[in-house]
Tab-separated table of N, CA, C and O in Angstrom:
chain	number	residue	atom	x	y	z
A	1	MET	N	66.515	97.375	127.684
A	1	MET	CA	65.578	95.690	126.775
A	1	MET	C	65.758	96.015	124.928
A	1	MET	O	66.331	95.362	124.306
A	2	ARG	N	65.195	97.556	124.654
A	2	ARG	CA	65.874	97.636	123.205
A	2	ARG	C	67.616	98.063	123.340
A	2	ARG	O	67.907	97.143	122.103
A	3	SER	N	68.390	97.932	124.126
A	3	SER	CA	69.721	97.693	124.455
A	3	SER	C	70.197	97.087	123.684
A	3	SER	O	71.614	96.406	123.429
A	4	ILE	N	69.741	95.891	124.545
A	4	ILE	CA	70.261	94.063	124.406
A	4	ILE	C	70.089	94.004	123.137
A	4	ILE	O	70.712	93.170	122.327
A	5	ARG	N	68.512	94.162	122.104
A	5	ARG	CA	68.699	93.517	120.933
A	5	ARG	C	69.699	94.728	119.973
A	5	ARG	O	70.123	93.615	119.040
A	6	HIS	N	69.924	95.235	120.132
A	6	HIS	CA	71.050	95.944	119.631
A	6	HIS	C	71.941	95.348	119.627
A	6	HIS	O	72.865	95.208	118.608
A	7	LYS	N	72.226	95.196	120.539
A	7	LYS	CA	73.899	94.499	121.042
A	7	LYS	C	73.931	93.187	119.960
A	7	LYS	O	74.688	92.277	119.616
A	8	THR	N	72.569	92.328	120.847
A	8	THR	CA	72.886	91.057	119.350
A	8	THR	C	72.469	91.071	118.031
A	8	THR	O	72.914	90.355	117.395
A	9	LEU	N	72.187	92.599	117.747
A	9	LEU	CA	72.199	92.117	115.988
A	9	LEU	C	73.482	92.643	116.001
A	9	LEU	O	74.123	91.769	114.999
A	10	PHE	N	74.119	93.303	116.334
A	10	PHE	CA	75.385	94.051	116.242
A	10	PHE	C	76.465	92.877	116.124
A	10	PHE	O	77.584	92.348	115.461
A	11	ALA	N	76.551	91.500	117.064
A	11	ALA	CA	76.858	91.046	116.972
A	11	ALA	C	76.333	90.600	116.580
A	11	ALA	O	77.222	88.959	115.795
A	12	ALA	N	75.897	89.225	115.930
A	12	ALA	CA	75.185	88.418	114.712
A	12	ALA	C	75.332	88.954	114.132
A	12	ALA	O	76.007	88.280	112.903
A	13	ALA	N	75.838	90.520	113.282
A	13	ALA	CA	75.926	90.748	111.905
A	13	ALA	C	77.756	90.705	112.039
A	13	ALA	O	78.333	90.070	110.535
A	14	PHE	N	78.827	90.624	113.382
A	14	PHE	CA	79.563	90.079	113.071
A	14	PHE	C	80.013	89.053	112.048
A	14	PHE	O	81.286	88.456	111.930
A	15	VAL	N	79.754	88.249	112.918
A	15	VAL	CA	79.471	86.672	112.757
A	15	VAL	C	78.863	86.399	111.390
A	15	VAL	O	80.224	85.612	111.118
A	16	PHE	N	77.791	86.687	110.561
A	16	PHE	CA	78.210	86.574	109.878
A	16	PHE	C	79.046	86.897	108.857
A	16	PHE	O	79.566	86.697	108.047
A	17	ALA	N	79.999	88.054	108.183
A	17	ALA	CA	80.736	89.014	108.034
A	17	ALA	C	81.585	88.051	108.493
A	17	ALA	O	82.705	87.835	107.449
A	18	ALA	N	82.181	87.760	109.768
A	18	ALA	CA	83.473	87.215	110.135
A	18	ALA	C	83.244	85.596	108.634
A	18	ALA	O	84.360	85.508	108.392
A	19	GLY	N	82.498	85.124	108.686
A	19	GLY	CA	81.857	83.607	109.070
A	19	GLY	C	82.021	83.962	106.675
A	19	GLY	O	82.574	83.307	106.295
A	20	PHE	N	82.070	85.338	106.409
A	20	PHE	CA	81.617	85.699	105.043
A	20	PHE	C	83.229	85.672	104.606
A	20	PHE	O	83.627	85.273	103.521
A	21	ALA	N	83.638	86.732	105.837
A	21	ALA	CA	85.079	86.706	104.673
A	21	ALA	C	86.342	85.405	105.038
A	21	ALA	O	87.236	85.796	104.256
A	22	SER	N	86.339	84.375	105.868
A	22	SER	CA	87.070	83.172	106.125
A	22	SER	C	86.026	82.612	104.479
A	22	SER	O	86.938	81.857	103.925
A	23	THR	N	85.009	82.366	104.537
A	23	THR	CA	84.907	81.499	102.900
A	23	THR	C	85.450	82.453	102.249
A	23	THR	O	85.920	81.460	101.182
A	24	ALA	N	85.385	83.558	101.635
A	24	ALA	CA	86.235	84.413	100.596
A	24	ALA	C	87.126	83.688	101.071
A	24	ALA	O	87.862	83.486	99.368
A	25	SER	N	88.280	83.265	102.006
A	25	SER	CA	89.362	83.246	101.503
A	25	SER	C	89.648	81.845	101.048
A	25	SER	O	90.732	81.560	100.462
A	26	ALA	N	88.779	80.959	101.634
A	26	ALA	CA	89.111	79.919	101.455
A	26	ALA	C	88.667	79.576	99.681
A	26	ALA	O	89.234	78.481	99.395
A	27	GLY	N	87.958	80.342	99.157
A	27	GLY	CA	87.555	80.189	97.997
A	27	GLY	C	88.908	80.362	96.835
A	27	GLY	O	89.197	80.248	96.007
A	28	SER	N	89.814	81.715	97.566
A	28	SER	CA	90.754	82.005	97.007
A	28	SER	C	91.824	81.344	96.903
A	28	SER	O	92.611	80.376	96.066
A	29	CYS	N	92.468	80.408	98.236
A	29	CYS	CA	92.941	79.265	98.208
A	29	CYS	C	92.470	77.837	97.136
A	29	CYS	O	93.191	77.541	96.980
A	30	ILE	N	91.561	77.906	96.846
A	30	ILE	CA	90.327	76.721	95.848
A	30	ILE	C	91.473	77.292	94.587
A	30	ILE	O	91.489	76.317	94.108
A	31	GLU	N	91.071	77.998	94.564
A	31	GLU	CA	91.240	78.888	92.805
A	31	GLU	C	93.175	78.734	92.652
A	31	GLU	O	93.645	78.165	91.746
A	32	CYS	N	94.243	78.591	93.736
A	32	CYS	CA	95.370	78.558	94.005
A	32	CYS	C	95.348	77.287	93.771
A	32	CYS	O	96.013	77.176	92.702
A	33	MET	N	94.726	76.409	94.182
A	33	MET	CA	94.611	75.161	93.889
A	33	MET	C	94.328	74.544	92.760
A	33	MET	O	94.963	73.200	91.786
A	34	ASP	N	93.709	75.213	91.655
A	34	ASP	CA	93.500	75.071	90.677
A	34	ASP	C	93.989	75.143	89.609
A	34	ASP	O	94.013	74.011	88.582
A	35	ILE	N	94.829	76.097	89.992
A	35	ILE	CA	96.091	76.535	88.769
A	35	ILE	C	96.793	75.590	88.282
A	35	ILE	O	97.257	74.606	88.037
A	36	TYR	N	97.054	75.184	90.757
A	36	TYR	CA	97.922	74.046	90.326
A	36	TYR	C	97.317	72.472	89.418
A	36	TYR	O	98.196	71.924	88.778
A	37	ASN	N	96.168	71.731	89.952
A	37	ASN	CA	95.607	70.908	89.219
A	37	ASN	C	95.749	71.026	87.566
A	37	ASN	O	96.115	70.010	86.947
A	38	ALA	N	96.184	72.561	86.970
A	38	ALA	CA	95.957	71.993	85.415
A	38	ALA	C	96.867	72.277	85.368
A	38	ALA	O	96.986	71.523	83.678
A	39	CYS	N	97.792	73.522	85.367
A	39	CYS	CA	99.191	72.875	85.612
A	39	CYS	C	99.596	72.034	85.266
A	39	CYS	O	100.362	71.202	84.233
A	40	MET	N	99.262	70.090	85.973
A	40	MET	CA	99.955	69.457	86.660
A	40	MET	C	99.007	68.221	85.068
A	40	MET	O	99.467	67.133	85.181
A	41	THR	N	97.716	68.947	84.951
A	41	THR	CA	97.334	68.347	83.561
A	41	THR	C	97.676	68.347	82.908
A	41	THR	O	96.793	67.888	81.568
A	42	ALA	N	98.363	70.011	82.519
A	42	ALA	CA	99.229	70.293	81.853
A	42	ALA	C	100.055	69.014	80.438
A	42	ALA	O	100.466	68.303	81.390
A	43	THR	N	100.366	69.107	79.089
A	43	THR	CA	101.524	68.202	78.896
A	43	THR	C	102.370	68.429	79.661
A	43	THR	O	102.953	70.157	79.401
A	44	GLY	N	103.312	68.089	80.133
A	44	GLY	CA	104.978	67.995	80.544
A	44	GLY	C	104.539	68.697	81.884
A	44	GLY	O	105.398	69.752	82.001
A	45	GLY	N	103.722	68.434	82.503
A	45	GLY	CA	103.151	68.879	83.849
A	45	GLY	C	104.604	69.168	84.558
A	45	GLY	O	104.675	67.422	84.770
A	46	ASP	N	105.153	69.323	85.315
A	46	ASP	CA	106.284	69.136	85.957
A	46	ASP	C	105.763	70.017	87.637
A	46	ASP	O	105.090	71.275	87.604
A	47	TYR	N	106.432	68.982	88.392
A	47	TYR	CA	105.490	69.069	90.038
A	47	TYR	C	106.029	71.122	90.616
A	47	TYR	O	105.683	71.472	90.843
A	48	GLY	N	107.739	70.635	90.098
A	48	GLY	CA	108.312	72.216	90.837
A	48	GLY	C	107.823	73.054	90.040
A	48	GLY	O	108.047	74.308	90.807
A	49	VAL	N	107.469	72.927	88.632
A	49	VAL	CA	106.557	74.238	88.117
A	49	VAL	C	105.205	74.608	88.663
A	49	VAL	O	105.146	76.066	88.862
A	50	CYS	N	105.003	73.552	89.145
A	50	CYS	CA	103.457	73.757	89.205
A	50	CYS	C	103.451	74.229	90.279
A	50	CYS	O	102.497	75.315	91.443
A	51	ALA	N	104.067	73.550	91.738
A	51	ALA	CA	103.989	74.344	92.761
A	51	ALA	C	104.791	75.557	93.296
A	51	ALA	O	104.049	76.676	93.534
A	52	HIS	N	105.163	75.888	92.201
A	52	HIS	CA	105.991	77.072	91.822
A	52	HIS	C	104.534	78.005	91.405
A	52	HIS	O	104.583	79.453	91.944
A	53	GLN	N	103.690	78.266	90.670
A	53	GLN	CA	102.879	78.360	89.875
A	53	GLN	C	101.646	78.903	91.314
A	53	GLN	O	100.526	80.202	91.483
A	54	HIS	N	101.448	77.779	92.118
A	54	HIS	CA	100.684	77.399	93.119
A	54	HIS	C	100.949	78.188	94.337
A	54	HIS	O	100.062	79.648	94.767
A	55	ASN	N	102.646	78.931	94.587
A	55	ASN	CA	102.969	79.118	96.390
A	55	ASN	C	102.612	81.068	94.871
A	55	ASN	O	103.175	81.573	96.240
A	56	LEU	N	102.104	81.170	93.884
A	56	LEU	CA	102.948	82.573	93.574
A	56	LEU	C	101.471	83.195	93.694
A	56	LEU	O	100.873	84.083	94.126
A	57	CYS	N	100.687	82.269	93.932
A	57	CYS	CA	98.966	82.933	94.039
A	57	CYS	C	98.405	82.719	95.192
A	57	CYS	O	98.083	83.394	96.005
A	58	ALA	N	98.746	81.329	96.218
A	58	ALA	CA	98.761	81.398	97.221
A	58	ALA	C	99.918	81.869	98.793
A	58	ALA	O	98.947	82.081	99.923
A	59	ALA	N	100.791	82.858	98.283
A	59	ALA	CA	101.247	83.469	99.172
A	59	ALA	C	100.490	84.597	100.060
A	59	ALA	O	100.359	84.769	100.914
A	60	PRO	N	100.537	85.245	98.225
A	60	PRO	CA	99.028	87.062	98.857
A	60	PRO	C	98.460	86.765	100.070
A	60	PRO	O	97.946	87.404	100.326
A	61	GLN	N	97.650	85.651	99.849
A	61	GLN	CA	96.709	85.003	100.174
A	61	GLN	C	96.498	84.681	101.806
A	61	GLN	O	95.199	84.166	102.084
A	62	ASN	N	98.150	84.091	101.878
A	62	ASN	CA	98.276	83.608	103.213
A	62	ASN	C	97.341	82.106	103.215
A	62	ASN	O	96.698	81.702	104.265
A	63	CYS	N	97.449	81.097	102.056
A	63	CYS	CA	97.306	80.355	101.698
A	63	CYS	C	98.384	79.338	102.469
A	63	CYS	O	99.430	79.905	101.987
A	64	PRO	N	98.026	78.245	102.898
A	64	PRO	CA	99.461	77.113	102.828
A	64	PRO	C	100.299	76.937	101.187
A	64	PRO	O	99.211	76.943	100.336
A	65	LEU	N	100.828	77.340	101.545
A	65	LEU	CA	102.239	76.776	100.579
A	65	LEU	C	102.716	75.817	99.853
A	65	LEU	O	103.019	74.609	100.865
A	66	MET	N	103.114	75.231	98.439
A	66	MET	CA	103.912	73.754	98.816
A	66	MET	C	105.510	73.914	98.718
A	66	MET	O	105.705	74.841	98.361
A	67	PRO	N	106.062	72.366	98.696
A	67	PRO	CA	107.242	73.035	98.924
A	67	PRO	C	107.593	72.349	97.393
A	67	PRO	O	106.675	71.877	96.237
A	68	GLU	N	108.519	73.350	96.294
A	68	GLU	CA	108.874	73.940	95.276
A	68	GLU	C	109.627	72.512	94.829
A	68	GLU	O	110.266	72.401	93.974
A	69	ILE	N	110.606	71.854	95.850
A	69	ILE	CA	111.976	71.110	95.437
A	69	ILE	C	111.666	69.557	95.406
A	69	ILE	O	111.214	69.238	96.821
A	70	ILE	N	112.081	69.023	94.964
A	70	ILE	CA	111.116	67.733	95.556
A	70	ILE	C	113.311	66.810	95.454
A	70	ILE	O	113.677	67.051	94.727
A	71	ILE	N	113.572	66.144	96.333
A	71	ILE	CA	114.689	65.640	97.020
A	71	ILE	C	114.603	63.654	96.274
A	71	ILE	O	113.641	63.314	97.846
A	72	ASP	N	114.811	63.462	95.877
A	72	ASP	CA	114.844	61.828	95.751
A	72	ASP	C	116.004	61.191	96.630
A	72	ASP	O	116.527	61.495	97.421
């Protein structure tokens, strides 16, 4: 009976750690979006420049990237 408790406790700890890691990752993606938003609200905010700044933050963290070129 003790073995089942140990396995259950280990599984619960693993699920908790995986959830925490995904939350931490999502938090870093939000920080990259905050960089983009601050850039766009700045005087003379340019989409291409702001998207590039976002991508510099997002790429190493495997967050979604923004297109940097706008085709009219």
